[in-house]
CSV table of C-alpha atoms and ligand atoms in Angstrom, one decimal:
chain,number,residue,atom,x,y,z
A,1,MET,CA,-23.1,-56.8,22.0
A,2,LEU,CA,-20.6,-54.9,24.1
A,3,ILE,CA,-22.3,-52.1,26.1
A,4,THR,CA,-20.2,-48.9,26.0
A,5,GLY,CA,-20.7,-45.6,27.7
A,6,ILE,CA,-22.6,-42.7,26.2
A,7,LYS,CA,-21.0,-40.5,23.6
A,8,GLY,CA,-19.6,-37.3,25.2
A,9,ILE,CA,-20.0,-38.8,28.7
A,10,ASN,CA,-16.6,-40.0,29.9
A,11,ASP,CA,-15.0,-42.1,32.5
A,12,ILE,CA,-12.2,-40.7,34.6
A,13,LEU,CA,-9.7,-43.6,35.1
A,14,PRO,CA,-7.5,-44.0,38.2
A,15,ASP,CA,-4.4,-42.8,36.3
A,16,ASP,CA,-6.1,-39.4,35.8
A,17,VAL,CA,-8.0,-39.1,39.1
A,18,GLY,CA,-4.9,-37.7,40.8
A,19,LYS,CA,-5.1,-34.5,38.7
A,20,TRP,CA,-8.8,-34.1,39.4
A,21,GLN,CA,-8.3,-34.5,43.1
A,22,TRP,CA,-5.5,-32.0,43.0
A,23,VAL,CA,-7.5,-29.4,41.1
A,24,GLU,CA,-10.4,-29.9,43.6
A,25,SER,CA,-8.1,-29.6,46.6
A,26,VAL,CA,-6.6,-26.4,45.3
A,27,ALA,CA,-10.0,-25.0,44.7
A,28,ARG,CA,-11.2,-25.9,48.2
A,29,ARG,CA,-8.1,-24.3,49.8
A,30,ILE,CA,-8.2,-21.1,47.8
A,31,PHE,CA,-12.0,-20.6,47.9
A,32,SER,CA,-12.1,-21.2,51.6
A,33,ASN,CA,-9.4,-18.5,52.2
A,34,PHE,CA,-11.8,-16.1,50.4
A,35,GLY,CA,-14.6,-17.1,52.8
A,36,PHE,CA,-16.5,-19.5,50.5
A,37,GLN,CA,-18.3,-22.5,52.0
A,38,GLU,CA,-19.2,-25.7,50.1
A,39,ILE,CA,-22.8,-26.4,49.2
A,40,ARG,CA,-23.8,-29.7,47.6
A,41,ILE,CA,-26.9,-29.5,45.4
A,42,PRO,CA,-28.7,-32.3,43.5
A,43,LEU,CA,-28.1,-33.3,39.9
A,44,LEU,CA,-31.8,-33.4,39.2
A,45,GLU,CA,-34.2,-30.5,39.4
A,46,LYS,CA,-37.6,-29.6,38.2
A,47,THR,CA,-37.3,-28.4,34.6
A,48,GLU,CA,-38.9,-25.1,35.2
A,49,LEU,CA,-36.1,-24.1,37.5
A,50,PHE,CA,-33.7,-23.9,34.6
A,51,ALA,CA,-36.2,-22.7,32.0
A,52,ARG,CA,-37.1,-19.8,34.2
A,53,SER,CA,-33.5,-18.9,35.3
A,54,ILE,CA,-31.3,-19.6,32.2
A,55,GLY,CA,-34.0,-18.3,29.8
A,56,GLU,CA,-36.4,-20.0,27.5
A,57,SER,CA,-34.7,-18.8,24.3
A,58,THR,CA,-31.1,-19.7,25.3
A,59,ASP,CA,-29.2,-22.5,23.5
A,60,ILE,CA,-29.0,-24.4,26.8
A,61,VAL,CA,-32.8,-24.5,27.4
A,62,GLU,CA,-33.8,-24.7,23.7
A,63,LYS,CA,-31.4,-27.4,22.6
A,64,GLU,CA,-29.1,-28.8,25.2
A,65,MET,CA,-31.0,-29.9,28.3
A,66,TYR,CA,-31.5,-33.6,29.3
A,67,THR,CA,-35.2,-33.4,30.2
A,68,PHE,CA,-37.6,-36.2,30.8
A,69,PRO,CA,-40.7,-37.0,32.7
A,70,ASP,CA,-40.2,-39.2,35.8
A,71,ARG,CA,-42.6,-42.1,36.6
A,72,ASN,CA,-45.1,-39.6,38.0
A,73,GLY,CA,-45.0,-37.5,34.9
A,74,GLN,CA,-43.1,-34.7,36.6
A,75,LEU,CA,-40.7,-33.0,34.1
A,76,LEU,CA,-37.1,-33.2,35.4
A,77,THR,CA,-33.8,-32.0,34.0
A,78,LEU,CA,-30.3,-33.1,34.7
A,79,ARG,CA,-28.7,-29.8,35.7
A,80,PRO,CA,-26.9,-28.0,32.9
A,81,GLU,CA,-25.3,-25.5,35.4
A,82,ALA,CA,-25.2,-25.0,39.1
A,83,THR,CA,-26.2,-21.4,39.8
A,84,ALA,CA,-30.0,-21.9,39.5
A,85,SER,CA,-29.8,-24.7,42.0
A,86,VAL,CA,-27.6,-22.8,44.5
A,87,VAL,CA,-30.1,-19.9,44.3
A,88,ARG,CA,-33.0,-22.3,44.7
A,89,ALA,CA,-31.4,-23.9,47.8
A,90,PHE,CA,-30.6,-20.4,49.2
A,91,ILE,CA,-34.2,-19.4,48.9
A,92,GLN,CA,-35.7,-22.7,50.0
A,93,HIS,CA,-33.7,-22.8,53.2
A,94,ARG,CA,-34.1,-19.1,53.9
A,95,LEU,CA,-30.3,-18.7,54.1
A,96,HIS,CA,-30.6,-14.9,53.7
A,97,LEU,CA,-31.6,-14.9,57.4
A,98,ASN,CA,-28.2,-16.3,58.3
A,99,PRO,CA,-25.5,-13.7,57.8
A,100,THR,CA,-22.8,-16.4,57.8
A,101,MET,CA,-24.2,-17.8,54.5
A,102,ARG,CA,-23.2,-15.5,51.7
A,103,LYS,CA,-20.4,-17.2,49.7
A,104,PHE,CA,-20.8,-20.7,48.3
A,105,TYR,CA,-18.9,-23.0,46.1
A,106,THR,CA,-19.8,-26.4,44.6
A,107,ILE,CA,-18.0,-28.9,42.4
A,108,GLY,CA,-19.7,-31.5,40.2
A,109,PRO,CA,-21.0,-32.8,36.9
A,110,MET,CA,-23.2,-30.8,34.6
A,111,PHE,CA,-25.1,-32.1,31.5
A,112,ARG,CA,-25.6,-30.5,28.2
A,113,HIS,CA,-26.5,-32.2,24.9
A,114,GLU,CA,-23.9,-30.5,22.8
A,115,ARG,CA,-21.7,-31.9,19.9
A,116,PRO,CA,-18.9,-33.7,21.7
A,117,GLN,CA,-15.4,-32.5,20.8
A,118,LYS,CA,-12.1,-31.6,22.5
A,119,GLY,CA,-13.0,-29.5,25.6
A,120,ARG,CA,-16.8,-30.0,25.0
A,121,TYR,CA,-18.7,-32.9,26.4
A,122,ARG,CA,-22.2,-34.0,27.3
A,123,GLN,CA,-21.3,-34.6,30.9
A,124,PHE,CA,-18.7,-32.2,32.1
A,125,HIS,CA,-17.6,-30.9,35.5
A,126,GLN,CA,-17.7,-27.4,36.9
A,127,ILE,CA,-16.3,-25.6,39.9
A,128,ASN,CA,-18.8,-22.9,40.8
A,129,ALA,CA,-18.6,-20.0,43.1
A,130,GLU,CA,-21.5,-17.7,44.0
A,131,VAL,CA,-21.8,-14.7,46.3
A,132,PHE,CA,-25.2,-13.4,47.5
A,133,ALA,CA,-26.4,-10.2,49.0
A,134,MET,CA,-23.3,-8.1,48.2
A,135,ASP,CA,-23.3,-5.6,45.3
A,136,ASP,CA,-20.2,-3.5,45.8
A,137,PRO,CA,-18.0,-3.5,42.7
A,138,MET,CA,-15.2,-4.6,45.1
A,139,VAL,CA,-17.0,-8.0,45.3
A,140,ASP,CA,-17.0,-8.3,41.5
A,141,ALA,CA,-13.3,-7.6,41.4
A,142,GLU,CA,-12.6,-10.0,44.3
A,143,VAL,CA,-14.5,-12.8,42.6
A,144,ILE,CA,-12.6,-12.3,39.4
A,145,TYR,CA,-9.4,-12.1,41.4
A,146,MET,CA,-10.1,-15.4,43.1
A,147,LEU,CA,-10.8,-17.1,39.7
A,148,LEU,CA,-7.4,-15.8,38.4
A,149,VAL,CA,-5.5,-16.8,41.6
A,150,PHE,CA,-6.9,-20.2,41.2
A,151,LEU,CA,-5.9,-20.6,37.6
A,152,GLU,CA,-2.5,-19.2,38.5
A,153,GLU,CA,-2.0,-21.7,41.3
A,154,LEU,CA,-2.7,-24.5,38.8
A,155,ASN,CA,-0.2,-22.9,36.4
A,156,ILE,CA,-2.7,-22.6,33.6
A,157,PRO,CA,-0.7,-20.8,30.9
A,158,ASP,CA,-1.6,-17.6,29.0
A,159,VAL,CA,-4.9,-16.9,30.6
A,160,THR,CA,-6.5,-13.6,29.6
A,161,LEU,CA,-9.4,-11.9,31.2
A,162,HIS,CA,-12.3,-10.4,29.2
A,163,ILE,CA,-14.9,-8.3,30.8
A,164,ASN,CA,-18.1,-6.5,29.7
A,165,SER,CA,-21.1,-5.0,31.2
A,166,MET,CA,-24.6,-6.3,30.5
A,167,GLY,CA,-26.2,-3.2,32.1
A,168,CYS,CA,-29.5,-3.3,33.8
A,169,PRO,CA,-33.1,-3.4,32.6
A,170,ASP,CA,-33.0,0.4,32.4
A,171,CYS,CA,-30.2,0.6,29.9
A,172,ARG,CA,-31.2,-2.6,28.1
A,173,GLN,CA,-34.5,-1.0,26.9
A,174,PRO,CA,-33.0,1.6,24.6
A,175,PHE,CA,-30.2,-0.7,23.6
A,176,ARG,CA,-32.7,-3.5,22.6
A,177,LYS,CA,-34.6,-1.0,20.5
A,178,SER,CA,-31.5,0.0,18.5
A,179,LEU,CA,-30.2,-3.5,18.2
A,180,THR,CA,-33.6,-4.7,16.9
A,181,GLU,CA,-33.5,-1.9,14.3
A,182,TYR,CA,-30.1,-2.9,13.2
A,183,LEU,CA,-31.1,-6.6,13.0
A,184,GLY,CA,-34.1,-5.7,11.1
A,185,ARG,CA,-31.9,-4.1,8.4
A,186,VAL,CA,-29.7,-7.2,8.1
A,187,SER,CA,-32.4,-9.8,8.8
A,188,ASP,CA,-32.1,-11.6,5.5
A,189,LYS,CA,-28.5,-12.4,6.2
A,190,LEU,CA,-29.1,-14.0,9.6
A,191,CYS,CA,-29.3,-17.7,10.2
A,192,SER,CA,-32.8,-19.2,10.8
A,193,ASP,CA,-32.2,-19.4,14.5
A,194,CYS,CA,-31.2,-15.7,14.7
A,195,GLN,CA,-34.2,-14.8,12.5
A,196,ARG,CA,-36.3,-16.1,15.4
A,197,ARG,CA,-34.1,-14.7,18.1
A,198,ARG,CA,-34.3,-11.3,16.5
A,199,LEU,CA,-37.9,-11.1,17.6
A,200,THR,CA,-37.8,-13.2,20.9
A,201,ASN,CA,-34.4,-12.4,22.5
A,202,PRO,CA,-32.2,-10.3,20.2
A,203,LEU,CA,-29.2,-10.3,22.7
A,204,ARG,CA,-28.8,-14.0,22.1
A,205,ILE,CA,-27.6,-13.3,18.5
A,206,PHE,CA,-24.3,-12.2,20.1
A,207,ASP,CA,-23.9,-15.8,21.2
A,208,CYS,CA,-24.5,-17.3,17.7
A,209,LYS,CA,-21.7,-19.6,16.5
A,210,VAL,CA,-22.7,-19.3,12.7
A,211,GLU,CA,-20.1,-17.4,10.8
A,212,PRO,CA,-22.3,-14.8,8.9
A,213,CYS,CA,-24.1,-14.0,12.1
A,214,LYS,CA,-20.7,-13.6,14.0
A,215,GLN,CA,-19.7,-11.1,11.2
A,216,LEU,CA,-22.9,-9.1,11.5
A,217,VAL,CA,-22.7,-9.0,15.3
A,218,ARG,CA,-19.3,-7.3,15.0
A,219,GLU,CA,-21.0,-4.3,13.4
A,220,ALA,CA,-24.0,-4.3,15.7
A,221,PRO,CA,-24.6,-1.7,18.4
A,222,VAL,CA,-23.2,-2.8,21.8
A,223,LEU,CA,-24.7,-2.5,25.2
A,224,LEU,CA,-21.6,-0.8,26.6
A,225,ASP,CA,-22.5,2.3,24.6
A,226,TYR,CA,-26.0,2.4,26.2
A,227,LEU,CA,-25.1,2.0,29.9
A,228,CYS,CA,-27.0,4.2,32.3
A,229,ASN,CA,-25.0,6.4,34.8
A,230,ASP,CA,-25.4,3.9,37.6
A,231,CYS,CA,-24.2,1.0,35.5
A,232,LEU,CA,-21.4,3.0,34.0
A,233,SER,CA,-20.0,4.1,37.4
A,234,ASN,CA,-20.5,0.6,38.7
A,235,PHE,CA,-18.4,-0.8,35.8
A,236,GLU,CA,-15.8,1.9,36.4
A,237,GLY,CA,-15.6,0.8,40.0
A,238,VAL,CA,-15.0,-2.8,39.1
A,239,LYS,CA,-12.2,-1.8,36.7
A,240,GLU,CA,-10.6,0.4,39.3
A,241,HIS,CA,-10.6,-2.4,41.8
A,242,LEU,CA,-9.2,-4.8,39.2
A,243,THR,CA,-6.4,-2.5,38.5
A,244,SER,CA,-5.7,-2.0,42.2
A,245,LEU,CA,-5.3,-5.8,42.5
A,246,GLY,CA,-2.9,-5.7,39.6
A,247,ILE,CA,-5.3,-7.5,37.2
A,248,GLY,CA,-5.0,-6.7,33.5
A,249,TYR,CA,-8.2,-7.1,31.4
A,250,THR,CA,-9.6,-6.6,28.0
A,251,ILE,CA,-13.0,-5.0,27.5
A,252,ASP,CA,-15.0,-7.0,25.1
A,253,PRO,CA,-18.2,-5.3,24.3
A,254,HIS,CA,-19.3,-8.3,22.1
A,255,MET,CA,-19.1,-10.8,24.9
A,256,VAL,CA,-22.5,-12.0,26.1
A,257,ARG,CA,-22.7,-15.1,28.2
A,258,GLY,CA,-24.9,-18.0,27.2
A,259,LEU,CA,-27.4,-17.5,30.0
A,260,ASP,CA,-30.1,-14.8,30.2
A,261,TYR,CA,-29.8,-13.9,33.9
A,262,TYR,CA,-26.6,-11.8,33.8
A,263,ASN,CA,-26.5,-8.0,34.4
A,264,ARG,CA,-23.7,-5.5,34.9
A,265,THR,CA,-20.2,-7.0,35.0
A,266,THR,CA,-19.6,-10.3,33.2
A,267,PHE,CA,-16.3,-11.9,32.5
A,268,GLU,CA,-14.5,-14.8,30.9
A,269,ALA,CA,-11.1,-16.3,31.5
A,270,LEU,CA,-9.8,-17.3,28.0
A,271,THR,CA,-7.0,-19.5,26.8
A,272,PRO,CA,-5.4,-19.7,23.4
A,273,HIS,CA,-4.6,-23.4,23.8
A,274,LEU,CA,-7.9,-25.2,23.3
A,275,GLY,CA,-9.0,-24.2,19.8
A,276,ALA,CA,-12.6,-23.1,19.6
A,277,GLN,CA,-13.2,-24.0,23.3
A,278,ASN,CA,-11.4,-21.0,24.5
A,279,ALA,CA,-13.3,-20.3,27.7
A,280,VAL,CA,-11.8,-21.9,30.8
A,281,GLY,CA,-14.3,-20.2,33.0
A,282,GLY,CA,-16.8,-17.3,33.1
A,283,GLY,CA,-19.4,-15.6,35.1
A,284,GLY,CA,-20.8,-12.3,36.2
A,285,ARG,CA,-23.5,-10.5,38.2
A,286,TYR,CA,-27.0,-11.8,38.2
A,287,ASP,CA,-28.9,-9.4,40.5
A,288,GLY,CA,-32.4,-10.2,39.4
A,289,LEU,CA,-32.3,-14.0,39.6
A,290,MET,CA,-33.1,-14.4,43.2
A,291,GLU,CA,-36.3,-12.5,42.9
A,292,THR,CA,-37.2,-14.2,39.6
A,293,LEU,CA,-37.1,-17.5,41.4
A,294,GLY,CA,-39.4,-16.3,44.1
A,295,GLY,CA,-36.8,-15.3,46.7
A,296,PRO,CA,-35.9,-12.0,48.3
A,297,ASP,CA,-34.5,-9.2,46.0
A,298,LEU,CA,-30.8,-9.8,46.7
A,299,PRO,CA,-27.9,-9.1,44.4
A,300,ALA,CA,-25.6,-11.9,43.3
A,301,THR,CA,-22.5,-12.7,41.4
A,302,GLY,CA,-20.4,-15.8,40.6
A,303,PHE,CA,-18.6,-17.9,38.1
A,304,ALA,CA,-18.2,-21.4,36.7
A,305,ILE,CA,-14.9,-23.1,35.7
A,306,GLY,CA,-14.9,-26.1,33.3
A,307,MET,CA,-12.8,-28.8,34.9
A,308,GLU,CA,-12.1,-30.8,31.7
A,309,ARG,CA,-10.6,-27.8,30.1
A,310,LEU,CA,-8.4,-27.2,33.2
A,311,ILE,CA,-7.2,-30.8,33.1
A,312,LEU,CA,-6.4,-30.5,29.4
A,313,LEU,CA,-4.3,-27.4,30.2
A,314,LEU,CA,-2.4,-28.8,33.2
A,315,ASP,CA,1.3,-28.9,32.7
A,316,GLU,CA,2.2,-32.5,31.7
A,317,LYS,CA,5.1,-32.3,34.1
A,318,ILE,CA,3.1,-31.8,37.2
A,319,GLU,CA,3.8,-34.6,39.7
A,320,ILE,CA,0.7,-35.6,41.6
A,321,GLU,CA,2.0,-36.8,45.0
A,322,LYS,CA,1.2,-40.3,45.9
A,323,ASP,CA,1.4,-41.5,49.5
A,324,SER,CA,5.1,-41.4,50.1
A,325,ASN,CA,5.2,-44.5,52.2
A,326,ARG,CA,4.2,-47.5,50.2
A,327,LEU,CA,4.9,-50.9,51.5
A,328,PHE,CA,4.6,-54.1,49.5
A,329,LEU,CA,4.5,-57.5,51.3
A,330,ALA,CA,6.2,-60.2,49.3
A,331,CYS,CA,5.2,-63.5,51.0
A,332,LEU,CA,6.5,-66.8,49.8
A,333,GLY,CA,4.5,-69.8,50.8
A,334,ASN,CA,1.3,-70.4,52.6
A,335,GLU,CA,2.4,-69.9,56.2
A,336,CYS,CA,4.1,-66.6,55.3
A,337,GLN,CA,1.2,-65.4,53.4
A,338,LYS,CA,-1.1,-65.9,56.5
A,339,ARG,CA,1.4,-63.9,58.6
A,340,GLY,CA,1.7,-61.2,56.0
A,341,PHE,CA,-2.0,-61.0,55.6
A,342,GLN,CA,-2.3,-60.0,59.2
A,343,PHE,CA,0.6,-57.5,59.1
A,344,ALA,CA,-1.1,-55.8,56.2
A,345,GLN,CA,-4.3,-55.2,58.0
A,346,GLN,CA,-2.5,-54.0,61.2
A,347,LEU,CA,-0.4,-51.5,59.2
A,348,ARG,CA,-3.4,-50.2,57.2
A,349,LEU,CA,-5.2,-49.5,60.4
A,350,ARG,CA,-2.2,-47.4,61.3
A,351,ASN,CA,-2.5,-45.4,58.1
A,352,ILE,CA,0.2,-47.0,56.0
A,353,PHE,CA,-0.3,-47.9,52.3
A,354,VAL,CA,0.2,-51.7,52.1
A,355,GLU,CA,-0.3,-53.9,49.1
A,356,MET,CA,0.4,-57.6,48.9
A,357,ASP,CA,0.3,-60.5,46.5
A,358,TYR,CA,-2.5,-63.0,47.2
A,359,GLU,CA,-1.4,-65.6,44.6
A,360,SER,CA,1.9,-66.9,46.0
A,361,ARG,CA,3.8,-66.0,42.8
A,362,SER,CA,7.6,-66.1,42.6
A,363,LEU,CA,9.6,-63.5,44.4
A,364,LYS,CA,10.6,-62.0,41.0
A,365,ALA,CA,7.0,-61.6,39.9
A,366,GLN,CA,6.1,-60.0,43.2
A,367,MET,CA,9.1,-57.6,43.1
A,368,ARG,CA,7.9,-56.6,39.6
A,369,ARG,CA,4.5,-55.8,40.9
A,370,ALA,CA,5.9,-53.9,43.9
A,371,ASP,CA,7.9,-51.8,41.4
A,372,LYS,CA,4.8,-51.0,39.3
A,373,LEU,CA,2.9,-50.0,42.4
A,374,GLY,CA,5.6,-47.5,43.2
A,375,ALA,CA,6.4,-49.3,46.5
A,376,THR,CA,9.1,-47.5,48.5
A,377,HIS,CA,9.8,-50.6,50.6
A,378,VAL,CA,9.2,-54.3,50.2
A,379,LEU,CA,8.9,-56.7,53.2
A,380,ILE,CA,10.0,-60.1,52.1
A,381,LEU,CA,8.6,-62.9,54.2
A,382,GLY,CA,9.8,-66.5,53.3
A,383,ASP,CA,10.0,-69.8,55.2
A,384,ASP,CA,13.7,-69.3,55.9
A,385,GLU,CA,13.1,-65.9,57.4
A,386,LEU,CA,10.1,-67.1,59.4
A,387,ALA,CA,12.2,-69.9,60.9
A,388,LYS,CA,14.8,-67.3,62.0
A,389,GLY,CA,12.0,-65.1,63.4
A,390,VAL,CA,12.8,-62.3,61.0
A,391,ALA,CA,11.6,-60.7,57.8
A,392,THR,CA,13.7,-58.8,55.3
A,393,LEU,CA,13.0,-55.2,54.6
A,394,ARG,CA,14.2,-53.8,51.3
A,395,ASN,CA,14.4,-50.2,50.6
A,396,MET,CA,13.6,-49.9,46.9
A,397,GLU,CA,15.4,-46.7,46.3
A,398,THR,CA,18.7,-47.6,47.9
A,399,SER,CA,18.4,-51.4,47.4
A,400,VAL,CA,19.6,-51.9,51.0
A,401,GLN,CA,18.1,-54.9,52.7
A,402,GLU,CA,18.1,-55.7,56.4
A,403,ASP,CA,16.5,-58.2,58.6
A,404,ILE,CA,13.9,-57.1,61.2
A,405,PRO,CA,12.7,-59.3,64.0
A,406,LEU,CA,9.1,-60.4,63.7
A,407,GLU,CA,8.5,-59.7,67.3
A,408,GLY,CA,7.3,-56.1,67.4
A,409,ILE,CA,7.6,-55.8,63.6
A,410,VAL,CA,4.5,-53.6,63.2
A,411,GLU,CA,5.8,-50.9,65.4
A,412,GLU,CA,9.3,-51.2,63.9
A,413,LEU,CA,7.8,-50.8,60.3
A,414,LEU,CA,5.7,-47.9,61.4
A,415,GLN,CA,8.7,-46.1,62.6
A,416,ARG,CA,10.8,-46.8,59.6
A,417,LEU,CA,8.1,-46.0,57.1
A,418,ARG,CA,7.1,-42.8,58.8
A,419,SER,CA,10.6,-41.5,59.1
A,420,ALA,CA,11.1,-42.3,55.4
A,421,MET,CA,8.3,-40.0,54.6
B,501,ATP,P1,-18.8,-22.2,25.8
B,501,ATP,O1,-18.9,-20.8,25.2
B,501,ATP,O2,-17.5,-22.8,25.7
B,501,ATP,O3,-19.9,-23.1,25.3
B,501,ATP,P2,-20.4,-21.5,28.0
B,501,ATP,O4,-20.5,-20.0,28.0
B,501,ATP,O5,-21.5,-22.3,27.5
B,501,ATP,O6,-19.0,-22.0,27.4
B,501,ATP,P3,-20.7,-21.6,30.9
B,501,ATP,O7,-22.1,-22.0,30.9
B,501,ATP,O8,-20.4,-20.2,31.2
B,501,ATP,O9,-20.1,-22.0,29.5
B,501,ATP,O10,-19.9,-22.6,31.8
B,501,ATP,C1,-18.6,-22.2,32.3
B,501,ATP,C2,-17.5,-23.1,31.9
B,501,ATP,O11,-17.9,-24.5,31.8
B,501,ATP,C3,-17.0,-22.8,30.5
B,501,ATP,O12,-16.1,-21.7,30.5
B,501,ATP,C4,-16.3,-24.1,30.1
B,501,ATP,O13,-15.0,-24.1,30.6
B,501,ATP,C5,-17.1,-25.1,30.8
B,501,ATP,N1,-18.1,-25.8,29.8
B,501,ATP,C6,-19.2,-25.3,29.4
B,501,ATP,N2,-19.8,-26.2,28.5
B,501,ATP,C7,-19.0,-27.3,28.5
B,501,ATP,C8,-19.0,-28.5,27.9
B,501,ATP,N3,-20.1,-28.9,27.1
B,501,ATP,N4,-18.0,-29.4,28.0
B,501,ATP,C9,-16.9,-29.0,28.8
B,501,ATP,N5,-16.8,-27.9,29.5
B,501,ATP,C10,-17.9,-27.0,29.3
B,502,MG,MG1,-21.9,-23.3,25.8
């Protein structure tokens, strides 16, 4: 029986990898201009890290995590998101003591056991950015700005920004009361999950994907109407800075993110081009998380971008640059192949793309392969040439061929290929 990969867990084949590398390199360049440094965190963590941070009654923790006991019986989870791990690492390595460690980004796979469909997978990749120990609304605006600059640089079309405020524990208290009252009145119309959520974590009902619940949520009281003065002026500050940066936004009082730890400003970048999977990225402030996880009481904000969705949205026309100097060695006969084999290694050591044929096929077959590989030049090495002490260099674009002496050929090729770049 053929062993295939796991449903919803995909391979990224070489033909597509260029796009991924490009997206990653743009992220690295832009994020680093904004003062972000890369942090690499593990794929596996203790389950309690996610249970405690994301929230026990969220979909992610209740239904989507890949959790298993290891051989010592320790419960582990394949990370469903990155923020909890970045916070854990920050606390564990006492990075708050180092004032140069405030802004982090990380890129890598996440795991959620969801129903696979376009734009939704069980292993997917995120680019995450997190900022610690800064709570000025300017920081929220700047993080959102960075997200949009990044999407713009990738030419992702028709992105809209939705923002909301999740308030603070002070404003959530009275809001929760009136939401619970409302949900009590409509409880017989809620799905079975929301019946339960109504009592455990009513805010989660805003995240329900079941149609009748979505309808009911539209008429529910919203947190935005219950913000305390501090949260209100904070939200005003964020909006003001967004406007000063020329960013348009829609206030969406019904947007709650799928994780419990958010407070104050949350946001999502949406696209109309991916059907139901309309969020390219999202994030927000999570000021309480550091302390919840046993660290210092420091504010934080950040976002995550889904890379698969970005790749789906990339313009088909984008040309991913390949190395512009690509040499193919077409060697005819044993002796020539041995010489070519050596040239190839020497040129590769000098940073030139070289590919050759190892099977002594006909010149025609070798030229076909050179073409497929996108070779800009082919060096033809045959017995006749060898006898004359030369090799023939063919420029694949112009079809011009000329003989080059074997003596000093590596230096000569280097010069020609580099100047052709
Ligand atoms: P959604 O509402 O689409 O489920 P989410 O709120 O669960 O998204 P986050 O946890 O905020 O998503 O993750 C940030 C981004 O990661 C999303 O905006 C999306 O682009 C991407 N993402 C989330 N889940 C998946 C998935 N299962 N497959 C592919 N991308 C995903
Ligand atoms: Mg989700």
